[in-house]
Amino acid sequence: MTGTGADAGRVVVATGGASGIGAAIARAFAEGGDRVAIADIDAGAADKLAREIGGTAVAMDVTDPASVAAALDTVVADLGPLAVLVNNAGLVAGGGLLVDLPIEVFDTVVSVNLRGTFTVTAAAARRMIAEGAGGAIVNISSIGARQPTAGLGHYEATKAAVDALTRTGALEPAPHRIRVNGVAPGPVHTPMTAGLMADPQARAAWETRIPLGRIALPEDIAPLAVFLASPAAAHTTGAVVQVDGGQLLG
Ligand SMILES: NC(=O)c1ccc[n+]([C@@H]2O[C@H](COP(=O)([O-])OP(=O)(O)OC[C@H]3O[C@@H](n4cnc5c(N)ncnc54)[C@H](O)[C@@H]3O)[C@@H](O)[C@H]2O)c1
């Protein structure tokens, strides 16, 4: 994906950028000429992808504010001021009906998806405000925030909270020309969903919910993240846009 145009060469941090959707997003920004930092708890995988796309790897645990601060400081020192943050790190951590779900699973998902997004957003926005050059933040949500699937209530609640953070995050730093938007994918083929998709019945059940008839690829999601971070989206903030093959129409 190219098309970042005059803005190419920006410093972009993608959390959870070592795998799946985050990796496709990191690759798309790098192909557009941006300087991409792949910030992931899996430092080995981040390193491998960084070498492949000409980016930089940085170890970051989004649930740990000290780790987030240290990683962002490293990025700024090595690459320059932060222009774009993609809050992509997230997990499901298992499924279960609300009445059955172990509270530990709930806590894990809240910690990575919600607390992590909150922590990295605050740390990055503080640095963008201090720099005074504006910035763009893109949160990777899920259509599950708006359409329930039995067994995923814990996950969907965190994504609905991410959408709320997207709106408040857009409102508060708007005077500093910092924009915050969201991308809400439907189901996507990634390591997160590989187990589910390997079960033909489960896969078919998901596919029948999608008017365009197929599960997305990470490359279907990345272009919207690049667009929302680009100057072409200069007047778009607080929006959460679905990429779901029409699933929300059902
Ligand atoms: N795959 C889907 O169907 C789908 C659908 C909608 C939304 N999403 C969202 O897209 C995002 C990426 O999902 P994916 O399917 O590519 O998953 P994935 O499992 O392929 O990749 C997730 C990445 O996040 C990293 N990560 C996990 N915990 C972390 C932490 N504490 N700190 C830093 N990095 C951490 C992992 O190491 C991994 O590299 C998630 O936010 C997910 O909720 C996925």
Short mmCIF file of C-alpha atoms in Angstrom, two decimals, residues 33-244:
data_model
loop_
_atom_site.label_atom_id
_atom_site.label_comp_id
_atom_site.label_asym_id
_atom_site.label_seq_id
_atom_site.Cartn_x
_atom_site.Cartn_y
_atom_site.Cartn_z
CA GLY A 33 7.90 5.11 2.92
CA ASP A 34 7.23 5.57 6.62
CA ARG A 35 9.67 4.60 9.38
CA VAL A 36 7.89 1.85 11.26
CA ALA A 37 8.52 0.62 14.79
CA ILE A 38 7.04 -2.81 15.46
CA ALA A 39 6.22 -2.73 19.17
CA ASP A 40 5.38 -6.21 20.38
CA ILE A 41 5.65 -8.37 23.48
CA ASP A 42 7.10 -11.05 21.16
CA ALA A 43 10.47 -9.41 20.56
CA GLY A 44 11.75 -12.26 18.37
CA ALA A 45 8.82 -12.07 15.95
CA ALA A 46 9.03 -8.26 15.90
CA ASP A 47 12.71 -8.47 15.05
CA LYS A 48 12.10 -10.94 12.23
CA LEU A 49 9.41 -8.77 10.60
CA ALA A 50 11.45 -5.59 11.10
CA ARG A 51 14.31 -7.10 9.11
CA GLU A 52 11.87 -8.17 6.39
CA ILE A 53 10.17 -4.78 5.90
CA GLY A 54 13.05 -2.48 6.79
CA GLY A 55 11.50 -1.38 10.07
CA THR A 56 12.64 -1.31 13.67
CA ALA A 57 11.62 -3.72 16.41
CA VAL A 58 11.00 -2.62 19.97
CA ALA A 59 9.91 -4.78 22.88
CA MET A 60 6.71 -3.47 24.46
CA ASP A 61 4.16 -4.95 26.83
CA VAL A 62 1.13 -2.68 26.42
CA THR A 63 -0.18 -3.70 29.84
CA ASP A 64 2.92 -2.29 31.58
CA PRO A 65 3.20 1.54 31.64
CA ALA A 66 6.97 1.37 32.34
CA SER A 67 7.50 -0.89 29.33
CA VAL A 68 5.37 1.42 27.16
CA ALA A 69 7.28 4.53 28.25
CA ALA A 70 10.67 2.89 27.72
CA ALA A 71 9.68 1.60 24.27
CA LEU A 72 8.34 4.98 23.11
CA ASP A 73 11.48 6.72 24.42
CA THR A 74 13.60 4.27 22.43
CA VAL A 75 11.55 4.88 19.27
CA VAL A 76 11.82 8.67 19.60
CA ALA A 77 15.57 8.47 20.29
CA ASP A 78 16.23 6.11 17.37
CA LEU A 79 13.75 7.28 14.74
CA GLY A 80 12.53 10.76 15.75
CA PRO A 81 9.27 12.28 17.00
CA LEU A 82 6.22 10.07 16.94
CA ALA A 83 3.71 10.93 14.21
CA VAL A 84 1.42 7.89 14.08
CA LEU A 85 0.35 5.27 16.63
CA VAL A 86 -1.62 2.17 15.71
CA ASN A 87 -3.11 0.51 18.78
CA ASN A 88 -3.40 -3.00 17.41
CA ALA A 89 -2.19 -5.32 20.20
CA GLY A 90 -5.13 -7.39 21.34
CA LEU A 91 -6.29 -10.89 22.15
CA VAL A 92 -9.36 -13.01 22.83
CA ALA A 93 -7.70 -15.33 25.34
CA GLY A 94 -10.39 -17.99 25.04
CA GLY A 95 -14.13 -17.99 24.78
CA GLY A 96 -17.04 -18.73 27.01
CA LEU A 97 -20.56 -17.77 27.91
CA LEU A 98 -20.77 -14.95 30.43
CA VAL A 99 -22.05 -17.40 33.02
CA ASP A 100 -19.04 -19.69 32.54
CA LEU A 101 -16.09 -17.47 31.67
CA PRO A 102 -13.21 -17.66 34.15
CA ILE A 103 -12.61 -14.20 35.60
CA GLU A 104 -8.90 -14.58 34.80
CA VAL A 105 -9.75 -14.63 31.07
CA PHE A 106 -11.82 -11.48 31.49
CA ASP A 107 -8.96 -9.78 33.36
CA THR A 108 -6.38 -10.72 30.71
CA VAL A 109 -8.47 -9.37 27.87
CA VAL A 110 -9.34 -6.15 29.69
CA SER A 111 -5.69 -5.70 30.57
CA VAL A 112 -4.35 -6.00 27.00
CA ASN A 113 -7.22 -4.65 24.89
CA LEU A 114 -8.53 -1.84 27.09
CA ARG A 115 -5.87 -0.96 29.65
CA GLY A 116 -3.19 -1.44 26.98
CA THR A 117 -4.91 0.82 24.46
CA PHE A 118 -5.52 3.42 27.18
CA THR A 119 -1.90 3.30 28.39
CA VAL A 120 -0.24 3.52 24.98
CA THR A 121 -2.66 6.23 23.79
CA ALA A 122 -1.96 8.40 26.82
CA ALA A 123 1.82 7.93 26.58
CA ALA A 124 1.93 8.60 22.84
CA ALA A 125 -0.45 11.57 22.95
CA ARG A 126 1.61 13.18 25.72
CA ARG A 127 4.67 12.98 23.49
CA MET A 128 2.77 14.26 20.42
CA ILE A 129 1.39 17.22 22.41
CA ALA A 130 4.88 18.08 23.71
CA GLU A 131 6.28 17.93 20.17
CA GLY A 132 3.51 20.23 18.88
CA ALA A 133 3.40 18.73 15.38
CA GLY A 134 0.01 16.99 15.58
CA GLY A 135 -0.38 13.28 15.04
CA ALA A 136 -2.71 10.43 14.23
CA ILE A 137 -3.81 7.46 16.30
CA VAL A 138 -5.66 4.48 14.85
CA ASN A 139 -7.29 1.96 17.19
CA ILE A 140 -7.99 -1.54 15.94
CA SER A 141 -11.44 -2.37 17.29
CA SER A 142 -13.84 -5.08 16.12
CA ILE A 143 -17.38 -5.21 14.76
CA GLY A 144 -18.00 -7.33 17.86
CA ALA A 145 -18.27 -4.01 19.69
CA ARG A 146 -21.54 -3.50 17.83
CA GLN A 147 -22.74 -7.03 16.98
CA PRO A 148 -22.71 -9.74 19.64
CA THR A 149 -21.53 -13.32 19.16
CA ALA A 150 -22.22 -15.79 21.95
CA GLY A 151 -19.05 -16.73 23.78
CA LEU A 152 -17.18 -13.51 22.98
CA GLY A 153 -18.84 -11.11 25.44
CA HIS A 154 -15.64 -10.42 27.39
CA TYR A 155 -13.74 -9.52 24.19
CA GLU A 156 -16.58 -7.49 22.69
CA ALA A 157 -16.93 -5.41 25.86
CA THR A 158 -13.27 -4.38 25.60
CA LYS A 159 -13.71 -3.36 21.97
CA ALA A 160 -16.82 -1.29 22.79
CA ALA A 161 -14.67 0.41 25.42
CA VAL A 162 -11.94 1.00 22.81
CA ASP A 163 -14.57 2.71 20.63
CA ALA A 164 -15.48 4.97 23.56
CA LEU A 165 -11.77 5.74 24.08
CA THR A 166 -11.51 6.56 20.37
CA ARG A 167 -14.19 9.22 20.76
CA THR A 168 -12.84 10.78 23.98
CA GLY A 169 -9.31 10.43 22.61
CA ALA A 170 -10.40 12.34 19.52
CA LEU A 171 -12.15 15.08 21.47
CA GLU A 172 -9.52 15.96 24.06
CA PRO A 173 -6.33 16.43 21.98
CA ALA A 174 -8.11 17.87 18.90
CA PRO A 175 -6.75 21.38 19.67
CA HIS A 176 -3.26 19.85 19.30
CA ARG A 177 -4.16 18.51 15.81
CA ILE A 178 -4.09 14.95 17.03
CA ARG A 179 -6.71 12.78 15.37
CA VAL A 180 -7.96 9.46 16.75
CA ASN A 181 -9.96 7.00 14.66
CA GLY A 182 -10.80 3.32 14.71
CA VAL A 183 -10.91 0.41 12.28
CA ALA A 184 -13.40 -2.33 13.14
CA PRO A 185 -12.66 -5.57 11.29
CA GLY A 186 -15.02 -8.49 10.99
CA PRO A 187 -13.36 -11.92 11.19
CA VAL A 188 -9.86 -12.01 9.67
CA HIS A 189 -7.50 -14.91 8.90
CA THR A 190 -4.68 -14.45 11.45
CA PRO A 191 -2.99 -16.62 14.08
CA MET A 192 -5.71 -15.39 16.49
CA THR A 193 -8.45 -17.09 14.47
CA ALA A 194 -6.47 -19.97 12.93
CA GLY A 195 -7.83 -22.58 15.34
CA LEU A 196 -11.42 -21.54 14.70
CA MET A 197 -10.97 -21.38 10.92
CA ALA A 198 -9.43 -24.87 10.88
CA ASP A 199 -12.84 -26.20 11.95
CA PRO A 200 -14.91 -26.29 8.71
CA GLN A 201 -18.23 -25.94 10.55
CA ALA A 202 -17.10 -22.96 12.59
CA ARG A 203 -15.61 -21.33 9.52
CA ALA A 204 -18.80 -21.85 7.50
CA ALA A 205 -20.87 -20.39 10.34
CA TRP A 206 -18.78 -17.21 10.21
CA GLU A 207 -18.83 -17.04 6.41
CA THR A 208 -22.62 -17.25 6.21
CA ARG A 209 -22.83 -14.05 8.28
CA ILE A 210 -20.77 -12.10 5.70
CA PRO A 211 -22.66 -10.75 2.65
CA LEU A 212 -19.43 -10.63 0.60
CA GLY A 213 -19.01 -14.30 1.46
CA ARG A 214 -15.46 -14.57 2.72
CA ILE A 215 -13.32 -14.08 5.81
CA ALA A 216 -11.01 -11.07 5.45
CA LEU A 217 -7.25 -11.20 5.00
CA PRO A 218 -5.00 -8.85 7.02
CA GLU A 219 -4.29 -7.02 3.74
CA ASP A 220 -8.01 -6.12 3.56
CA ILE A 221 -7.72 -4.21 6.84
CA ALA A 222 -4.37 -2.39 6.51
CA PRO A 223 -5.27 0.17 3.79
CA LEU A 224 -7.94 1.82 5.94
CA ALA A 225 -5.51 2.22 8.85
CA VAL A 226 -3.00 3.86 6.49
CA PHE A 227 -5.70 6.13 5.08
CA LEU A 228 -7.01 7.23 8.49
CA ALA A 229 -3.46 8.17 9.50
CA SER A 230 -2.82 10.11 6.29
CA PRO A 231 -3.36 13.82 5.48
CA ALA A 232 -6.20 12.72 3.18
CA ALA A 233 -8.15 12.05 6.39
CA ALA A 234 -7.20 15.42 7.91
CA HIS A 235 -10.81 16.25 8.84
CA THR A 236 -11.78 12.79 10.09
CA THR A 237 -11.56 12.16 13.80
CA GLY A 238 -13.53 10.08 16.28
CA ALA A 239 -14.77 7.74 13.54
CA VAL A 240 -14.80 3.96 13.81
CA VAL A 241 -15.12 2.40 10.36
CA GLN A 242 -15.93 -1.25 9.76
CA VAL A 243 -14.13 -3.53 7.27
CA ASP A 244 -16.39 -6.56 7.50
#
